[in-house]
Short mmCIF file of C-alpha atoms in Angstrom, two decimals:
data_model
loop_
_atom_site.label_atom_id
_atom_site.label_comp_id
_atom_site.label_asym_id
_atom_site.label_seq_id
_atom_site.Cartn_x
_atom_site.Cartn_y
_atom_site.Cartn_z
CA UNK A 1 -204.51 -29.67 -36.09
CA UNK A 2 -201.59 -27.96 -37.78
CA UNK A 3 -199.19 -30.86 -37.34
CA UNK A 4 -200.87 -33.48 -39.55
CA UNK A 5 -201.75 -30.87 -42.15
CA UNK A 6 -198.13 -29.84 -42.25
CA UNK A 7 -197.13 -33.49 -42.52
CA UNK A 8 -199.59 -33.93 -45.35
CA UNK A 9 -198.08 -30.95 -47.13
CA UNK A 10 -194.53 -32.28 -46.69
CA UNK A 11 -195.51 -35.69 -47.92
CA UNK A 12 -196.88 -34.20 -51.09
CA UNK A 13 -193.57 -32.54 -51.96
CA UNK A 14 -191.71 -34.22 -54.81
CA UNK A 15 -188.23 -35.46 -53.86
CA UNK A 16 -189.20 -36.37 -50.29
CA UNK A 17 -188.21 -39.87 -51.33
CA UNK A 18 -188.84 -42.01 -48.25
CA UNK A 19 -192.26 -40.46 -47.77
CA UNK A 20 -193.56 -41.54 -51.14
CA UNK A 21 -194.82 -44.78 -49.63
CA UNK A 22 -197.28 -42.82 -47.49
CA UNK A 23 -200.54 -41.68 -48.96
CA UNK A 24 -201.74 -38.19 -48.45
CA UNK A 25 -204.55 -37.63 -46.00
CA UNK A 26 -206.49 -34.68 -44.68
CA UNK A 27 -207.33 -34.03 -41.05
CA UNK A 28 -210.65 -32.43 -40.15
CA UNK A 29 -211.01 -31.57 -36.47
CA UNK A 30 -209.77 -34.65 -34.57
CA UNK A 31 -210.46 -37.06 -37.41
CA UNK A 32 -209.33 -38.29 -40.82
CA UNK A 33 -212.78 -38.68 -42.37
CA UNK A 34 -211.74 -40.36 -45.62
CA UNK A 35 -210.31 -43.88 -45.94
CA UNK A 36 -206.53 -43.87 -46.55
CA UNK A 37 -207.01 -46.36 -49.37
CA UNK A 38 -210.27 -44.93 -50.69
CA UNK A 39 -211.99 -48.21 -49.84
CA UNK A 40 -213.54 -49.61 -46.65
CA UNK A 41 -211.46 -52.07 -44.61
CA UNK A 42 -212.30 -55.68 -43.75
CA UNK A 43 -213.27 -56.03 -40.07
CA UNK A 44 -212.41 -59.75 -39.89
CA UNK A 45 -208.89 -59.14 -41.13
CA UNK A 46 -208.75 -56.13 -38.79
CA UNK A 47 -209.51 -58.31 -35.80
CA UNK A 48 -206.71 -60.73 -36.49
CA UNK A 49 -204.34 -57.83 -37.15
CA UNK A 50 -205.17 -56.18 -33.81
CA UNK A 51 -204.53 -59.53 -32.10
CA UNK A 52 -201.26 -60.17 -33.95
CA UNK A 53 -198.35 -59.42 -31.62
CA UNK A 54 -196.32 -57.85 -34.40
CA UNK A 55 -198.98 -55.14 -34.75
CA UNK A 56 -198.06 -54.27 -31.11
CA UNK A 57 -201.62 -53.19 -30.06
CA UNK A 58 -202.16 -55.83 -27.37
CA UNK A 59 -198.75 -55.19 -25.86
CA UNK A 60 -200.45 -52.13 -24.33
CA UNK A 61 -204.20 -52.65 -24.79
CA UNK A 62 -206.68 -55.25 -23.70
CA UNK A 63 -210.04 -55.86 -25.32
CA UNK A 64 -212.77 -58.42 -25.99
CA UNK A 65 -210.27 -61.13 -26.95
CA UNK A 66 -211.06 -64.19 -24.79
CA UNK A 67 -208.62 -66.36 -26.77
CA UNK A 68 -205.68 -64.07 -26.00
CA UNK A 69 -204.14 -64.80 -22.59
CA UNK A 70 -201.55 -62.04 -22.62
CA UNK A 71 -202.94 -58.55 -22.99
CA UNK A 72 -201.41 -55.29 -21.85
CA UNK A 73 -202.68 -52.75 -19.36
CA UNK A 74 -200.61 -49.68 -20.29
CA UNK A 75 -203.59 -48.25 -22.17
CA UNK A 76 -207.41 -48.17 -22.03
CA UNK A 77 -209.32 -51.29 -23.06
CA UNK A 78 -210.36 -51.34 -26.70
CA UNK A 79 -213.78 -52.64 -25.66
CA UNK A 80 -216.39 -50.12 -26.82
CA UNK A 81 -213.98 -48.10 -29.02
CA UNK A 82 -216.62 -47.96 -31.75
CA UNK A 83 -219.17 -46.42 -29.37
CA UNK A 84 -216.76 -43.74 -28.27
CA UNK A 85 -215.23 -42.79 -31.62
CA UNK A 86 -216.24 -42.45 -35.25
CA UNK A 87 -214.24 -44.24 -37.95
CA UNK A 88 -212.55 -40.95 -38.80
CA UNK A 89 -211.50 -40.39 -35.20
CA UNK A 90 -210.24 -43.96 -34.88
CA UNK A 91 -208.28 -43.49 -38.12
CA UNK A 92 -206.41 -40.43 -36.83
CA UNK A 93 -205.72 -42.20 -33.52
CA UNK A 94 -204.00 -45.00 -35.40
CA UNK A 95 -202.28 -42.81 -37.97
CA UNK A 96 -200.81 -40.33 -35.51
CA UNK A 97 -202.08 -40.36 -31.91
CA UNK A 98 -199.32 -37.92 -30.97
CA UNK A 99 -201.00 -35.21 -33.04
CA UNK A 100 -203.85 -35.29 -30.50
CA UNK A 101 -201.74 -35.85 -27.38
CA UNK A 102 -198.02 -35.07 -27.81
CA UNK A 103 -197.22 -36.90 -24.53
CA UNK A 104 -198.96 -40.14 -25.51
CA UNK A 105 -196.99 -43.38 -25.49
CA UNK A 106 -199.12 -44.76 -28.31
CA UNK A 107 -196.94 -45.01 -31.43
CA UNK A 108 -197.94 -43.24 -34.64
CA UNK A 109 -198.67 -46.13 -36.97
CA UNK A 110 -198.63 -44.19 -40.22
CA UNK A 111 -195.84 -41.71 -39.84
CA UNK A 112 -192.19 -41.82 -40.82
CA UNK A 113 -190.86 -38.37 -40.10
CA UNK A 114 -189.78 -37.00 -36.73
CA UNK A 115 -188.46 -40.35 -35.44
CA UNK A 116 -184.97 -40.91 -33.99
CA UNK A 117 -182.61 -43.87 -34.56
CA UNK A 118 -185.13 -46.18 -36.23
CA UNK A 119 -183.60 -49.64 -36.72
CA UNK A 120 -182.39 -50.48 -40.23
CA UNK A 121 -185.13 -53.06 -40.80
CA UNK A 122 -187.88 -50.52 -40.14
CA UNK A 123 -186.39 -47.30 -41.45
CA UNK A 124 -188.48 -45.24 -43.86
CA UNK A 125 -191.55 -47.45 -43.40
CA UNK A 126 -194.69 -46.80 -41.39
CA UNK A 127 -195.45 -49.41 -38.71
CA UNK A 128 -198.63 -50.42 -40.54
CA UNK A 129 -199.72 -50.08 -44.14
CA UNK A 130 -202.74 -48.00 -45.18
CA UNK A 131 -204.65 -51.24 -45.88
CA UNK A 132 -203.87 -52.64 -42.44
CA UNK A 133 -205.01 -49.43 -40.78
CA UNK A 134 -208.27 -49.48 -42.72
CA UNK A 135 -208.92 -53.10 -41.70
CA UNK A 136 -208.29 -52.23 -38.05
CA UNK A 137 -210.47 -49.12 -38.20
CA UNK A 138 -213.29 -51.22 -39.69
CA UNK A 139 -212.91 -53.74 -36.85
CA UNK A 140 -212.61 -51.20 -34.01
CA UNK A 141 -215.79 -49.50 -35.28
CA UNK A 142 -217.69 -52.78 -34.61
CA UNK A 143 -216.67 -52.75 -30.92
CA UNK A 144 -219.81 -51.33 -29.39
CA UNK A 145 -220.89 -51.22 -25.77
CA UNK B 1 -168.76 -36.52 -0.15
CA UNK B 2 -171.62 -34.04 0.16
CA UNK B 3 -170.16 -31.96 -2.67
CA UNK B 4 -169.82 -35.02 -4.87
CA UNK B 5 -173.43 -35.99 -4.29
CA UNK B 6 -174.56 -32.46 -5.00
CA UNK B 7 -172.67 -32.46 -8.32
CA UNK B 8 -174.21 -35.71 -9.41
CA UNK B 9 -177.67 -34.57 -8.38
CA UNK B 10 -177.11 -31.38 -10.37
CA UNK B 11 -176.07 -33.41 -13.40
CA UNK B 12 -179.16 -35.54 -13.04
CA UNK B 13 -181.64 -32.74 -12.62
CA UNK B 14 -180.42 -30.31 -15.27
CA UNK B 15 -181.00 -32.79 -18.09
CA UNK B 16 -184.13 -32.14 -20.12
CA UNK B 17 -187.06 -34.10 -18.77
CA UNK B 18 -190.16 -34.62 -20.94
CA UNK B 19 -193.62 -34.10 -19.52
CA UNK B 20 -194.86 -37.08 -17.58
CA UNK B 21 -191.46 -38.55 -16.78
CA UNK B 22 -190.80 -38.53 -13.06
CA UNK B 23 -188.01 -40.17 -11.13
CA UNK B 24 -189.03 -43.02 -8.88
CA UNK B 25 -188.72 -41.89 -5.25
CA UNK B 26 -185.96 -43.91 -3.47
CA UNK B 27 -188.45 -45.51 -1.08
CA UNK B 28 -190.45 -46.91 -4.03
CA UNK B 29 -187.55 -48.46 -5.89
CA UNK B 30 -187.99 -52.19 -6.44
CA UNK B 31 -185.66 -54.74 -7.89
CA UNK B 32 -186.86 -56.80 -10.86
CA UNK B 33 -186.72 -59.67 -8.34
CA UNK B 34 -189.84 -58.42 -6.57
CA UNK B 35 -191.86 -58.64 -9.80
CA UNK B 36 -191.05 -62.32 -10.34
CA UNK B 37 -193.11 -65.40 -9.55
CA UNK B 38 -192.10 -67.21 -6.32
CA UNK B 39 -190.56 -70.15 -8.20
CA UNK B 40 -188.18 -67.86 -10.10
CA UNK B 41 -187.31 -66.08 -6.85
CA UNK B 42 -186.58 -69.43 -5.22
CA UNK B 43 -184.34 -70.38 -8.16
CA UNK B 44 -182.32 -67.20 -7.65
CA UNK B 45 -182.15 -67.56 -3.85
CA UNK B 46 -180.52 -70.97 -3.78
CA UNK B 47 -177.00 -71.25 -5.20
CA UNK B 48 -177.58 -74.94 -5.92
CA UNK B 49 -180.51 -74.15 -8.25
CA UNK B 50 -179.34 -70.76 -9.59
CA UNK B 51 -178.02 -71.53 -13.09
CA UNK B 52 -175.81 -68.42 -12.97
CA UNK B 53 -173.57 -70.19 -10.45
CA UNK B 54 -172.31 -72.45 -13.26
CA UNK B 55 -170.77 -69.35 -14.86
CA UNK B 56 -169.32 -68.28 -11.51
CA UNK B 57 -167.60 -71.70 -11.21
CA UNK B 58 -166.21 -71.36 -14.75
CA UNK B 59 -165.05 -67.88 -13.81
CA UNK B 60 -163.07 -69.26 -10.87
CA UNK B 61 -161.17 -71.59 -13.20
CA UNK B 62 -160.40 -68.76 -15.62
CA UNK B 63 -159.36 -66.51 -12.74
CA UNK B 64 -156.61 -68.95 -11.87
CA UNK B 65 -155.43 -69.79 -15.42
CA UNK B 66 -152.42 -68.06 -16.93
CA UNK B 67 -153.08 -66.23 -20.19
CA UNK B 68 -151.35 -64.00 -22.72
CA UNK B 69 -147.71 -63.16 -23.46
CA UNK B 70 -147.18 -62.08 -19.84
CA UNK B 71 -148.10 -65.60 -18.71
CA UNK B 72 -150.05 -64.31 -15.74
CA UNK B 73 -153.42 -65.23 -14.29
CA UNK B 74 -155.87 -62.78 -12.72
CA UNK B 75 -154.98 -64.41 -9.38
CA UNK B 76 -151.28 -63.61 -9.87
CA UNK B 77 -152.12 -59.91 -9.48
CA UNK B 78 -155.39 -59.96 -7.49
CA UNK B 79 -155.01 -63.15 -5.37
CA UNK B 80 -158.31 -64.47 -4.02
CA UNK B 81 -161.26 -62.90 -5.89
CA UNK B 82 -163.46 -63.43 -2.83
CA UNK B 83 -161.43 -60.80 -0.97
CA UNK B 84 -159.98 -58.57 -3.68
CA UNK B 85 -163.13 -58.26 -5.84
CA UNK B 86 -165.54 -57.61 -2.97
CA UNK B 87 -167.56 -54.47 -3.75
CA UNK B 88 -165.97 -53.89 -7.17
CA UNK B 89 -169.10 -54.54 -9.27
CA UNK B 90 -171.03 -52.16 -6.98
CA UNK B 91 -168.77 -49.32 -8.23
CA UNK B 92 -168.91 -49.97 -12.00
CA UNK B 93 -168.98 -48.47 -14.60
CA UNK B 94 -165.96 -46.52 -13.30
CA UNK B 95 -163.75 -43.81 -14.75
CA UNK B 96 -160.61 -45.00 -16.58
CA UNK B 97 -158.00 -42.24 -16.53
CA UNK B 98 -156.12 -43.50 -19.60
CA UNK B 99 -159.26 -43.57 -21.75
CA UNK B 100 -160.69 -40.51 -19.95
CA UNK B 101 -164.12 -42.11 -19.93
CA UNK B 102 -166.17 -44.67 -18.02
CA UNK B 103 -165.66 -48.38 -18.63
CA UNK B 104 -167.98 -51.17 -17.52
CA UNK B 105 -166.91 -54.34 -15.76
CA UNK B 106 -166.54 -56.34 -18.98
CA UNK B 107 -164.35 -53.61 -20.47
CA UNK B 108 -162.26 -53.45 -17.27
CA UNK B 109 -161.65 -57.21 -17.51
CA UNK B 110 -160.59 -56.82 -21.14
CA UNK B 111 -158.33 -53.86 -20.27
CA UNK B 112 -156.57 -56.09 -17.73
CA UNK B 113 -156.23 -58.80 -20.36
CA UNK B 114 -154.67 -56.42 -22.86
CA UNK B 115 -152.63 -54.21 -20.53
CA UNK B 116 -151.53 -56.72 -17.88
CA UNK B 117 -151.78 -60.19 -19.39
CA UNK B 118 -150.88 -59.06 -22.91
CA UNK B 119 -153.69 -61.25 -24.20
CA UNK B 120 -156.45 -60.65 -26.73
CA UNK B 121 -159.73 -59.19 -25.40
CA UNK B 122 -162.51 -61.70 -24.75
CA UNK B 123 -165.58 -61.54 -27.00
CA UNK B 124 -168.64 -59.73 -25.69
CA UNK B 125 -171.34 -62.15 -24.55
CA UNK B 126 -168.91 -65.08 -24.97
CA UNK B 127 -168.84 -67.73 -22.22
CA UNK B 128 -165.44 -66.64 -20.82
CA UNK B 129 -166.19 -62.94 -20.44
CA UNK B 130 -169.60 -63.70 -18.90
CA UNK B 131 -167.96 -66.20 -16.53
CA UNK B 132 -165.32 -63.76 -15.28
CA UNK B 133 -167.89 -60.97 -14.96
CA UNK B 134 -170.23 -63.29 -13.03
CA UNK B 135 -167.41 -64.33 -10.69
CA UNK B 136 -166.51 -60.71 -9.94
CA UNK B 137 -170.12 -59.48 -9.65
CA UNK B 138 -170.91 -62.39 -7.30
CA UNK B 139 -168.45 -60.94 -4.78
CA UNK B 140 -170.65 -57.84 -4.41
CA UNK B 141 -173.88 -59.71 -3.79
CA UNK B 142 -175.91 -57.98 -1.08
CA UNK B 143 -173.77 -54.85 -1.21
CA UNK B 144 -175.34 -51.45 -2.06
CA UNK B 145 -174.65 -49.93 -5.48
CA UNK B 146 -172.23 -46.99 -5.20
CA UNK B 147 -171.65 -46.20 -8.89
CA UNK B 148 -171.56 -42.56 -9.89
CA UNK B 149 -169.92 -41.06 -6.80
CA UNK B 150 -166.78 -40.07 -8.78
CA UNK B 151 -167.31 -36.44 -9.93
CA UNK B 152 -165.42 -37.15 -13.18
CA UNK B 153 -168.38 -39.36 -14.16
CA UNK B 154 -171.01 -36.62 -13.85
CA UNK B 155 -171.06 -35.57 -17.54
CA UNK B 156 -171.32 -39.21 -18.62
CA UNK B 157 -174.16 -39.88 -16.19
CA UNK B 158 -175.89 -36.85 -17.74
CA UNK B 159 -175.45 -38.28 -21.26
CA UNK B 160 -176.82 -41.63 -20.13
CA UNK B 161 -179.83 -39.92 -18.64
CA UNK B 162 -180.46 -37.96 -21.84
CA UNK B 163 -180.45 -41.21 -23.78
CA UNK B 164 -182.79 -42.79 -21.22
CA UNK B 165 -185.22 -39.90 -21.69
CA UNK B 166 -185.01 -39.77 -25.49
CA UNK B 167 -187.83 -41.23 -27.53
CA UNK B 168 -186.47 -43.41 -30.29
CA UNK B 169 -187.17 -46.23 -32.70
CA UNK B 170 -190.12 -46.83 -34.95
CA UNK B 171 -192.36 -47.12 -31.86
CA UNK B 172 -191.04 -43.75 -30.65
CA UNK B 173 -190.68 -44.73 -27.00
CA UNK B 174 -188.12 -43.77 -24.37
CA UNK B 175 -186.86 -45.98 -21.55
CA UNK B 176 -188.55 -43.64 -19.08
CA UNK B 177 -191.98 -44.14 -20.73
CA UNK B 178 -191.96 -47.74 -19.56
CA UNK B 179 -189.57 -47.92 -16.61
CA UNK B 180 -190.48 -44.69 -14.76
CA UNK B 181 -194.06 -44.09 -15.87
CA UNK B 182 -195.46 -47.61 -16.32
CA UNK B 183 -193.45 -49.97 -14.10
CA UNK B 184 -196.56 -51.10 -12.26
CA UNK B 185 -198.17 -52.27 -15.51
CA UNK B 186 -197.92 -55.28 -17.81
CA UNK B 187 -196.72 -55.22 -21.41
CA UNK B 188 -198.74 -58.11 -22.87
CA UNK B 189 -197.89 -60.78 -20.29
CA UNK B 190 -194.65 -59.31 -18.93
CA UNK B 191 -194.22 -57.10 -15.87
CA UNK B 192 -192.59 -53.90 -17.11
CA UNK B 193 -190.46 -53.44 -13.92
CA UNK B 194 -188.40 -50.38 -13.00
CA UNK B 195 -185.48 -51.44 -15.22
CA UNK B 196 -182.83 -51.75 -12.51
CA UNK B 197 -179.38 -53.12 -13.36
CA UNK B 198 -178.67 -54.74 -9.98
CA UNK B 199 -178.82 -58.39 -11.07
CA UNK B 200 -176.35 -58.49 -13.97
CA UNK B 201 -174.93 -60.57 -15.41
CA UNK B 202 -178.04 -62.69 -14.91
CA UNK B 203 -179.67 -65.89 -16.08
CA UNK B 204 -182.72 -65.12 -18.15
CA UNK B 205 -185.10 -68.03 -18.62
CA UNK B 206 -186.10 -66.65 -22.03
CA UNK B 207 -182.43 -66.66 -23.14
CA UNK B 208 -181.64 -70.02 -21.50
CA UNK B 209 -178.33 -68.40 -20.71
CA UNK B 210 -176.48 -65.87 -18.67
CA UNK B 211 -176.41 -62.45 -20.31
CA UNK B 212 -174.95 -59.02 -19.68
CA UNK B 213 -176.77 -55.78 -18.95
CA UNK B 214 -175.84 -54.60 -22.43
CA UNK B 215 -177.61 -57.61 -23.93
CA UNK B 216 -180.75 -56.56 -22.03
CA UNK B 217 -180.43 -52.93 -23.15
CA UNK B 218 -180.01 -54.02 -26.76
CA UNK B 219 -183.15 -56.16 -26.40
CA UNK B 220 -185.16 -53.17 -25.13
CA UNK B 221 -183.81 -51.02 -27.98
CA UNK B 222 -184.74 -53.65 -30.55
CA UNK B 223 -188.14 -53.94 -28.84
CA UNK B 224 -188.90 -50.33 -29.64
CA UNK B 225 -187.46 -50.93 -33.13
CA UNK B 226 -184.48 -48.64 -32.62
CA UNK B 227 -181.01 -49.34 -33.99
CA UNK B 228 -179.26 -51.14 -31.09
CA UNK B 229 -175.79 -49.83 -30.20
CA UNK B 230 -172.88 -52.27 -30.60
CA UNK B 231 -171.60 -54.04 -27.48
CA UNK B 232 -169.15 -51.76 -25.70
CA UNK B 233 -170.37 -48.61 -27.48
CA UNK B 234 -169.93 -45.46 -25.35
CA UNK B 235 -173.68 -44.85 -25.43
CA UNK B 236 -174.44 -48.24 -23.87
CA UNK B 237 -171.81 -47.70 -21.16
CA UNK B 238 -173.35 -44.30 -20.42
CA UNK B 239 -176.81 -45.86 -20.19
CA UNK B 240 -175.39 -48.50 -17.83
CA UNK B 241 -173.79 -45.76 -15.79
CA UNK B 242 -177.04 -43.83 -15.55
CA UNK B 243 -179.00 -46.97 -14.60
CA UNK B 244 -176.46 -47.83 -11.89
CA UNK B 245 -176.48 -44.31 -10.42
CA UNK B 246 -180.28 -44.32 -10.60
CA UNK B 247 -180.21 -47.55 -8.57
CA UNK B 248 -177.67 -46.26 -6.04
CA UNK B 249 -178.15 -47.93 -2.66
CA UNK B 250 -180.00 -50.96 -4.07
CA UNK B 251 -178.45 -54.34 -3.30
CA UNK B 252 -176.49 -56.24 -5.97
CA UNK B 253 -178.09 -59.64 -6.74
CA UNK B 254 -175.67 -61.01 -9.31
CA UNK B 255 -175.97 -63.52 -10.76
CA UNK B 256 -179.75 -63.01 -10.59
CA UNK B 257 -182.53 -64.91 -12.38
CA UNK B 258 -185.18 -63.20 -14.51
CA UNK B 259 -188.06 -64.50 -16.64
#
């Protein structure tokens, strides 16, 4: 897990201006055990965030969302995510899935370095905030099979 | 001819190719048409219901109108578009010796306006340029794409392919991640498709308008939250060129209909 640790080290450097929005985190094994915000997320908010098109999750994933007609099938269903993964594992999968599988198509939702030609409106910002990720993690953890 | 093909194939295969990305075998290539619902297919099939034909009709008028300081119409040099423009769109983008680089059909039209008619170039995505492009592309309908055969294009095809393979934007996705690796899947409600350029310019129901291939490419770039290239930018022409050579042999459908 050298990549996220390296990223964590870079982010902590003073003068790495754009990165200052990102909070430091530590990777243990295939997980980020500690909440990015230091507080637990809100699963109800997490559910509506996962379903919100601008979060991009359901472009690729489906899940237990009967009210949502259009769901993607480029990725495994989110149903049962909480049975398969701990909160810490879910957190790393949202923060930087590519650190686990460099060939994955799943975007890294809390990463700003190593990206090419990011559009002006999105430059220097992670796709999701630490709070949003915590809400989603809290929600995904409730999806049990 | 064999040599030319070999050069292009070499240019295509030497470019870096990330793990997972595989070219679609020729026998499995499918036009965006085949992913559409039957009612959209029917709309495209019938010239009386295909909205793109309105642009073709406008294009015919423009073809015959004099413009610029030279006071000449397209028809004054090229006569009947139905004969002289047959097969042209199936060969574009093509190499322009003066510019020493490929130009797409819209740019070729504007080069004729500037060089021959001594008129101002038409605006990208404006009604007139779309109309003339639609008129010309219509004359290749049903013909196989031949773009890329010119060996001078090989380095530009290679650049287009590199761009197609490059992950970019905040979502860090490459064209190939969707259009080579996931074309049989659905992105939310939409069929991903193989990303073939054979219908352009086409009427997109979502746009309620005809639009160029570059408009579509800019939409995909914005979709992955990358900085879209400006209309006419060399990178977009190179992408077009790569897409057309990738689709070599597929039939032109312009003006097509898409959801």
